[in-house]
mmCIF file of C-alpha atoms in Angstrom:
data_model
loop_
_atom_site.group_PDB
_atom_site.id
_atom_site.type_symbol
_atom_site.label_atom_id
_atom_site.label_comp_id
_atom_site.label_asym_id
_atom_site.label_seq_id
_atom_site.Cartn_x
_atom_site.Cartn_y
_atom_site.Cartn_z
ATOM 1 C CA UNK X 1192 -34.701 -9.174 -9.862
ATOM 2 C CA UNK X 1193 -35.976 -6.855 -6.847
ATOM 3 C CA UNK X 1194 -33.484 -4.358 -5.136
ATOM 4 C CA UNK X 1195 -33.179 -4.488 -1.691
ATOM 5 C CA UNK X 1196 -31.969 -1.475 0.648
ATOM 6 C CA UNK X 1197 -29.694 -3.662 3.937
ATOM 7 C CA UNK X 1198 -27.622 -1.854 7.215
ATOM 8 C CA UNK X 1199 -25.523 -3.859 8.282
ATOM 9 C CA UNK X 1200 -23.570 -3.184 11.135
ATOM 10 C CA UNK X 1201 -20.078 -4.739 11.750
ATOM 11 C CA UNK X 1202 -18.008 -4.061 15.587
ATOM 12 C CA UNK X 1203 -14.371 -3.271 14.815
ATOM 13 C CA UNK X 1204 -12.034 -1.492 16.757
ATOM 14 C CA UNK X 1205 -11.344 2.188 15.265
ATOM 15 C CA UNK X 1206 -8.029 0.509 13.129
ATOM 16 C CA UNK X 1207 -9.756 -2.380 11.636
ATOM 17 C CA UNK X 1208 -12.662 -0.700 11.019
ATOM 18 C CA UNK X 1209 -10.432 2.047 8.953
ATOM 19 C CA UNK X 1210 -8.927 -0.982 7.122
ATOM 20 C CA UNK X 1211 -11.856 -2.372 6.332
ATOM 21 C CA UNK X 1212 -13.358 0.264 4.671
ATOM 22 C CA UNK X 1213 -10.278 0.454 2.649
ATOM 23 C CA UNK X 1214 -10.641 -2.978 0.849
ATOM 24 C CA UNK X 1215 -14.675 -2.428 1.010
ATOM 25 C CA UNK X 1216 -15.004 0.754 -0.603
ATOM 26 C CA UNK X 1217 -12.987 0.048 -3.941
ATOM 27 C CA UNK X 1218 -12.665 -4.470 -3.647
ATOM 28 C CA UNK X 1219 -16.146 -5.648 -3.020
ATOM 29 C CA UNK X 1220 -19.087 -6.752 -5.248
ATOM 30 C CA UNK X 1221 -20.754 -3.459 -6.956
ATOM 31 C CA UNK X 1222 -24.076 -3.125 -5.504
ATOM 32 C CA UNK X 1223 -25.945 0.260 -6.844
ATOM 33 C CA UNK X 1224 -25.203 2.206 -3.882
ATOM 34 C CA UNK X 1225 -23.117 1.766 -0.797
ATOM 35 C CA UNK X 1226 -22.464 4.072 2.086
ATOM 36 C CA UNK X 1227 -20.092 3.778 4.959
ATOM 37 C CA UNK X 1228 -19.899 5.568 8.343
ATOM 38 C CA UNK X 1229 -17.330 4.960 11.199
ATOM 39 C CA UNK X 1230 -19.197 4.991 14.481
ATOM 40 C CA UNK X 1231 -16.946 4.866 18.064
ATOM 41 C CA UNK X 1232 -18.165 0.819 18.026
ATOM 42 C CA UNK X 1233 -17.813 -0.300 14.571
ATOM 43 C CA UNK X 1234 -18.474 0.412 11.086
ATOM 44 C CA UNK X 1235 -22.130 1.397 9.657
ATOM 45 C CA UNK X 1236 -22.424 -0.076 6.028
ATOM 46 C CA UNK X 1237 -25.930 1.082 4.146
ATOM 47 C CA UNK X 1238 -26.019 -1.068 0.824
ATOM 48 C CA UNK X 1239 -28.582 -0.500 -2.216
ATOM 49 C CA UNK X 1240 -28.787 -2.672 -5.174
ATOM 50 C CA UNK X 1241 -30.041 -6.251 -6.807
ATOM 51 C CA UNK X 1242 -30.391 -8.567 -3.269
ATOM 52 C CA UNK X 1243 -27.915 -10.875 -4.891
ATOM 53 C CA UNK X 1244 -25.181 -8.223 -5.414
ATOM 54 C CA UNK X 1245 -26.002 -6.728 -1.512
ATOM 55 C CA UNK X 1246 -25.916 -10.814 -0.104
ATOM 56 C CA UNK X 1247 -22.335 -10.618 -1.908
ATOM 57 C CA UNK X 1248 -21.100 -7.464 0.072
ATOM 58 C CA UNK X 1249 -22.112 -8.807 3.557
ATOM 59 C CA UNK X 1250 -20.944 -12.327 3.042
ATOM 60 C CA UNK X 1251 -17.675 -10.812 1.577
ATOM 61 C CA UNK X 1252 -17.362 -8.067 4.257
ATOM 62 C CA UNK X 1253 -18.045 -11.357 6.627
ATOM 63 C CA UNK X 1254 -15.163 -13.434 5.127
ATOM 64 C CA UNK X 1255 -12.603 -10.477 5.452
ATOM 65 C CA UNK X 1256 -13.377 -9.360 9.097
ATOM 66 C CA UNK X 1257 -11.907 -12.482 11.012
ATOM 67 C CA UNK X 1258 -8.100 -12.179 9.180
ATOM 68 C CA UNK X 1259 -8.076 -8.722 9.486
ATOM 69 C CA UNK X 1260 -8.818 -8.964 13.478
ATOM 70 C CA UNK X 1261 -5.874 -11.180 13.665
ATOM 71 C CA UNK X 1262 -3.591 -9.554 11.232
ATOM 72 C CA UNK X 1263 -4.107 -6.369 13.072
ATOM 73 C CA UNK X 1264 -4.117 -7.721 16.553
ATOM 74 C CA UNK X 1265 -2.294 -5.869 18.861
ATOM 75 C CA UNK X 1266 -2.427 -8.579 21.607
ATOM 76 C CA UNK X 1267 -0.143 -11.515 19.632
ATOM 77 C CA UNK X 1268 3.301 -10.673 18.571
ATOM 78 C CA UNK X 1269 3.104 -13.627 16.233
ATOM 79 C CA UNK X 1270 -0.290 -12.973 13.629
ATOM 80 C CA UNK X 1271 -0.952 -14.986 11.067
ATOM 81 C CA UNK X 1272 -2.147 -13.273 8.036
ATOM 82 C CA UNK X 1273 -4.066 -14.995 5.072
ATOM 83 C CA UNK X 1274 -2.307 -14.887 1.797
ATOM 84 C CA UNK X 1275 -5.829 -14.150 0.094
ATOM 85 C CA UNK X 1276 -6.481 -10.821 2.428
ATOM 86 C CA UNK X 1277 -2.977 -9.456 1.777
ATOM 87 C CA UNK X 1278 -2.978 -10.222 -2.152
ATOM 88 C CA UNK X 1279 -6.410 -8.369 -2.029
ATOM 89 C CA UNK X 1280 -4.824 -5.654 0.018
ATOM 90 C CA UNK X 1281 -2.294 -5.164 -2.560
ATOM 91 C CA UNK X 1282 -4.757 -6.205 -5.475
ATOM 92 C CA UNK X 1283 -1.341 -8.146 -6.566
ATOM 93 C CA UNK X 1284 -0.607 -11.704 -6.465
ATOM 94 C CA UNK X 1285 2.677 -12.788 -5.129
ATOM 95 C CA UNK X 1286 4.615 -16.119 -4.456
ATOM 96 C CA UNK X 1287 3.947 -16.657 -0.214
ATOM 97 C CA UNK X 1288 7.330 -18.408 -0.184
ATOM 98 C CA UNK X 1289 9.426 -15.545 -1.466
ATOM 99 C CA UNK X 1290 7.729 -12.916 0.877
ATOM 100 C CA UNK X 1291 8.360 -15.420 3.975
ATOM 101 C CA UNK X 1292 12.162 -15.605 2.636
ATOM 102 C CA UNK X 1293 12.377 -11.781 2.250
ATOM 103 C CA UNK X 1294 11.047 -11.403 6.030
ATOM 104 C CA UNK X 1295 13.070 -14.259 7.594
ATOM 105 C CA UNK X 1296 16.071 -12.483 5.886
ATOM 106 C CA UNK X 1297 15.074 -8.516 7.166
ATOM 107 C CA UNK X 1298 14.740 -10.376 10.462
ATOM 108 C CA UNK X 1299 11.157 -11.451 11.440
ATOM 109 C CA UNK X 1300 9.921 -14.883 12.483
ATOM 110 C CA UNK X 1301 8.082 -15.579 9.399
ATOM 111 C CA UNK X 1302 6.515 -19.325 7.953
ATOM 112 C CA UNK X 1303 4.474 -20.574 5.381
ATOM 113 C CA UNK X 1304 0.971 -22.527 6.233
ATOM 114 C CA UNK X 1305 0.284 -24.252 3.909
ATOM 115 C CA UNK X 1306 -3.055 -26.112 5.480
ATOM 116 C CA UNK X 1307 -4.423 -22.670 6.098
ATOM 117 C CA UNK X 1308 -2.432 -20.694 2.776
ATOM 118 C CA UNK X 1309 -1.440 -17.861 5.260
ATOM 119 C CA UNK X 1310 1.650 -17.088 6.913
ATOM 120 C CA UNK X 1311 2.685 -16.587 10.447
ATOM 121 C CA UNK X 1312 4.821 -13.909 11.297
ATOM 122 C CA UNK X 1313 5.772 -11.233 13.948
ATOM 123 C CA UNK X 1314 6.317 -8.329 11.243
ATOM 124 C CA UNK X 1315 3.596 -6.003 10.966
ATOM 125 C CA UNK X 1316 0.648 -5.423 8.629
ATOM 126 C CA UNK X 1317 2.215 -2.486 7.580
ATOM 127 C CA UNK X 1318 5.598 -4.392 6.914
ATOM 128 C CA UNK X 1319 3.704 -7.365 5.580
ATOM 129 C CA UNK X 1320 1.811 -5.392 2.911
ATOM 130 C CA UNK X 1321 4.994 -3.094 1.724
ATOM 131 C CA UNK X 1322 7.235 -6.604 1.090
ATOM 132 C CA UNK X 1323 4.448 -8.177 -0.549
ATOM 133 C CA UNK X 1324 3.741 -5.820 -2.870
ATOM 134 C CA UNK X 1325 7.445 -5.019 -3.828
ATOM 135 C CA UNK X 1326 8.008 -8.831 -4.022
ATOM 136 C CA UNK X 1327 5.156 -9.056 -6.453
ATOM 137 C CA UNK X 1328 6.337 -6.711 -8.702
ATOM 138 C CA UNK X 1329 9.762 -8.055 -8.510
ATOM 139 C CA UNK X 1330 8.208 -11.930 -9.098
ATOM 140 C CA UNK X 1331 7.186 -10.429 -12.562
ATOM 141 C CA UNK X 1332 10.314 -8.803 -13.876
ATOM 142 C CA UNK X 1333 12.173 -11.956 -12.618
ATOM 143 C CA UNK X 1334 9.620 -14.352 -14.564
ATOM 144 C CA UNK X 1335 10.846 -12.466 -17.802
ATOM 145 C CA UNK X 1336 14.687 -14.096 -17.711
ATOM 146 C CA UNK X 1337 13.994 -17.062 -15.725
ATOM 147 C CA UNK X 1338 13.609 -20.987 -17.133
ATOM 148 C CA UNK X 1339 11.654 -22.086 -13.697
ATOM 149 C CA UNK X 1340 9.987 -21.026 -10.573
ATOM 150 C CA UNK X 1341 13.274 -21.639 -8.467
ATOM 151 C CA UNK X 1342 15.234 -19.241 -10.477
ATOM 152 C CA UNK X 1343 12.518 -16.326 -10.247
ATOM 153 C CA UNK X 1344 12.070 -16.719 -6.811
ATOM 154 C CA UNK X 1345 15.698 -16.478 -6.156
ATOM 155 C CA UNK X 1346 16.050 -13.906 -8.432
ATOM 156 C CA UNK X 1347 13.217 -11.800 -6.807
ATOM 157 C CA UNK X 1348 13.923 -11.894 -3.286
ATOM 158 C CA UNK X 1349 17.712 -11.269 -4.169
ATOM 159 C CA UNK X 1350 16.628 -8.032 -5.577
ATOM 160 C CA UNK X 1351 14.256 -7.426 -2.992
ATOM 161 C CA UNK X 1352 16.049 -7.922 -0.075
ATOM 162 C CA UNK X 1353 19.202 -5.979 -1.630
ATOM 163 C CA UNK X 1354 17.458 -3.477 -3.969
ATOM 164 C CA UNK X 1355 19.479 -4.285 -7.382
ATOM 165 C CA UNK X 1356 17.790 -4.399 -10.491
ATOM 166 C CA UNK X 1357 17.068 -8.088 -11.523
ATOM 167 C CA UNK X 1358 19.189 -7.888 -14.264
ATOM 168 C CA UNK X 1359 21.799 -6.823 -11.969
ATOM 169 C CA UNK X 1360 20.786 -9.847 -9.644
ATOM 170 C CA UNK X 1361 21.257 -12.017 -12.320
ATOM 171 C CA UNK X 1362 24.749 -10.881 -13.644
ATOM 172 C CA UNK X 1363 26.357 -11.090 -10.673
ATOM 173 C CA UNK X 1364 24.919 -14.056 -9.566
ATOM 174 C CA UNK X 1365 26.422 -15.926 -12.649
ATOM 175 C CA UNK X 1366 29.730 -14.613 -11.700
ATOM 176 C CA UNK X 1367 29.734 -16.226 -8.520
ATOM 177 C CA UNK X 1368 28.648 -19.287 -10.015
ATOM 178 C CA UNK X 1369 24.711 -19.502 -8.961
ATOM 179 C CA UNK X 1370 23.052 -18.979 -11.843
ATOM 180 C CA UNK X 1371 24.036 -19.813 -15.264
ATOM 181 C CA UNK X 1372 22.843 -18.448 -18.602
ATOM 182 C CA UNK X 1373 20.601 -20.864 -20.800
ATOM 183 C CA UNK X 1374 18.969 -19.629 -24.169
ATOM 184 C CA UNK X 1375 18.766 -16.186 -23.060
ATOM 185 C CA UNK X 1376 17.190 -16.989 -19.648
ATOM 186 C CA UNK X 1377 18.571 -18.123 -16.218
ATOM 187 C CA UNK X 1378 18.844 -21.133 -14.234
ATOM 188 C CA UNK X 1379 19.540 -21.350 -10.426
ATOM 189 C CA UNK X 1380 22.413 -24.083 -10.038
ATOM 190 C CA UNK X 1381 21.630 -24.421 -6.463
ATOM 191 C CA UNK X 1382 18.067 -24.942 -4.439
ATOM 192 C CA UNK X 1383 17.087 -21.587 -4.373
ATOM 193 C CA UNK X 1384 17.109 -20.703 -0.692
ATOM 194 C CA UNK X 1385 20.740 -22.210 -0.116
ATOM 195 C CA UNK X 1386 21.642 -19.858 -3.387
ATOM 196 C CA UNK X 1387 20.078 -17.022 -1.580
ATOM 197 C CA UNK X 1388 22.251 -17.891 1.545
ATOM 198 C CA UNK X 1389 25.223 -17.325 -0.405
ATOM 199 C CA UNK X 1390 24.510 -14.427 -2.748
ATOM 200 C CA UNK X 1391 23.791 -12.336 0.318
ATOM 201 C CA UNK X 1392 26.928 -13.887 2.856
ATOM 202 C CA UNK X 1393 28.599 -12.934 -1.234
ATOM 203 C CA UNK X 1394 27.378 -9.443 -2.460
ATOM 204 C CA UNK X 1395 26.423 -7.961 0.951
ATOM 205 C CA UNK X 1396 28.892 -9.116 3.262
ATOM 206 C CA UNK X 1397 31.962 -10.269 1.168
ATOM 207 C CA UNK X 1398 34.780 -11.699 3.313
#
């Protein structure tokens, strides 16, 4: 297979170029050599390697550009940002539903597309990206003493919107009554927004 030496040029403004070279230089196909350089119109990308591993960079560097424009667009105070771009942001996966929950709750407009798997929101990238990644991380300790997806997503944005252990979640969320112990594990006796709802009107603003 030949190797190929391509510059590509891409025209970002000075932020999304910056974030762009974050996911590129660490996220994107290996190609034998890859340089970048920040110009005051976009970003310069030299590439070196097989031509199929350098077609992968451009057409992934291609894919990314148009999400990040509107994630980072200073223009819109709703964005929508891509569920895909953020979980490679993080390098974590993370339940979309939960993070728009967690959001709604801290007070941004935040919903869940499902046509386009993205969600629309007036938080930040910044904000965006920190939830995310603490809800993923969460969305795994919660998996651990739940029976179903309901109860771990309760259980995660619980903890992440109030900062208790999920353990913690979970203990005092059977004392109120919305969750009860099965085998070990937990079960949400309510759907798991409306038990949300009431742990928080509960443990963070008791009457």
């Amino acid at each position: 297979m030949p190797l190929i030496k391509r510059r590509m040029f891409i025209p970002c403004r000075e932020d999304e170029c910056l974030k762009l070279y974050e996911l590129a230089k660490d996220k994107l196909p290996a190609t034998s050599y890859v340089e970048f350089q920040l110009t005051s119109k976009g970003l310069v990308i030299e590439a070196y390697g097989y031509e199929t591993d350098v077609r992968a960079l451009w057409f992934e560097l291609k894919k990314l550009l148009p999400p990040l424009k509107e994630a980072l667009s200073t223009s819109k105070k709703v964005k929508k940002y891509e569920v895909g771009l953020v979980a490679k942001i993080i390098q974590k996966t993370f339940p979309p539903l939960v993070l728009v929950e967690v959001l709604k709750h801290k007070g941004y407009h935040a919903r869940f597309l499902g046509e386009s798997n993205s969600i629309e929101s007036n938080a930040s990238l910044e904000e965006v990206l920190e939830v995310a990644s603490k809800v993923a991380e969460l969305n795994i300790e919660a998996g651990k003493i739940s029976r179903n997806t309901s109860t771990r997503y309760y259980i995660a944005a619980l903890s992440a919107l109030t900062g208790l252990p999920v353990e913690e979640v979970a203990r005092l969320s059977v004392k109120h009554g919305l969750l009860r112990e099965e085998g070990g594990v937990y079960v949400v006796t309510l759907d798991w927004r409306e038990a949300l709802n009431k742990a928080l009107k509960t443990l963070v603003h008791p009457q």
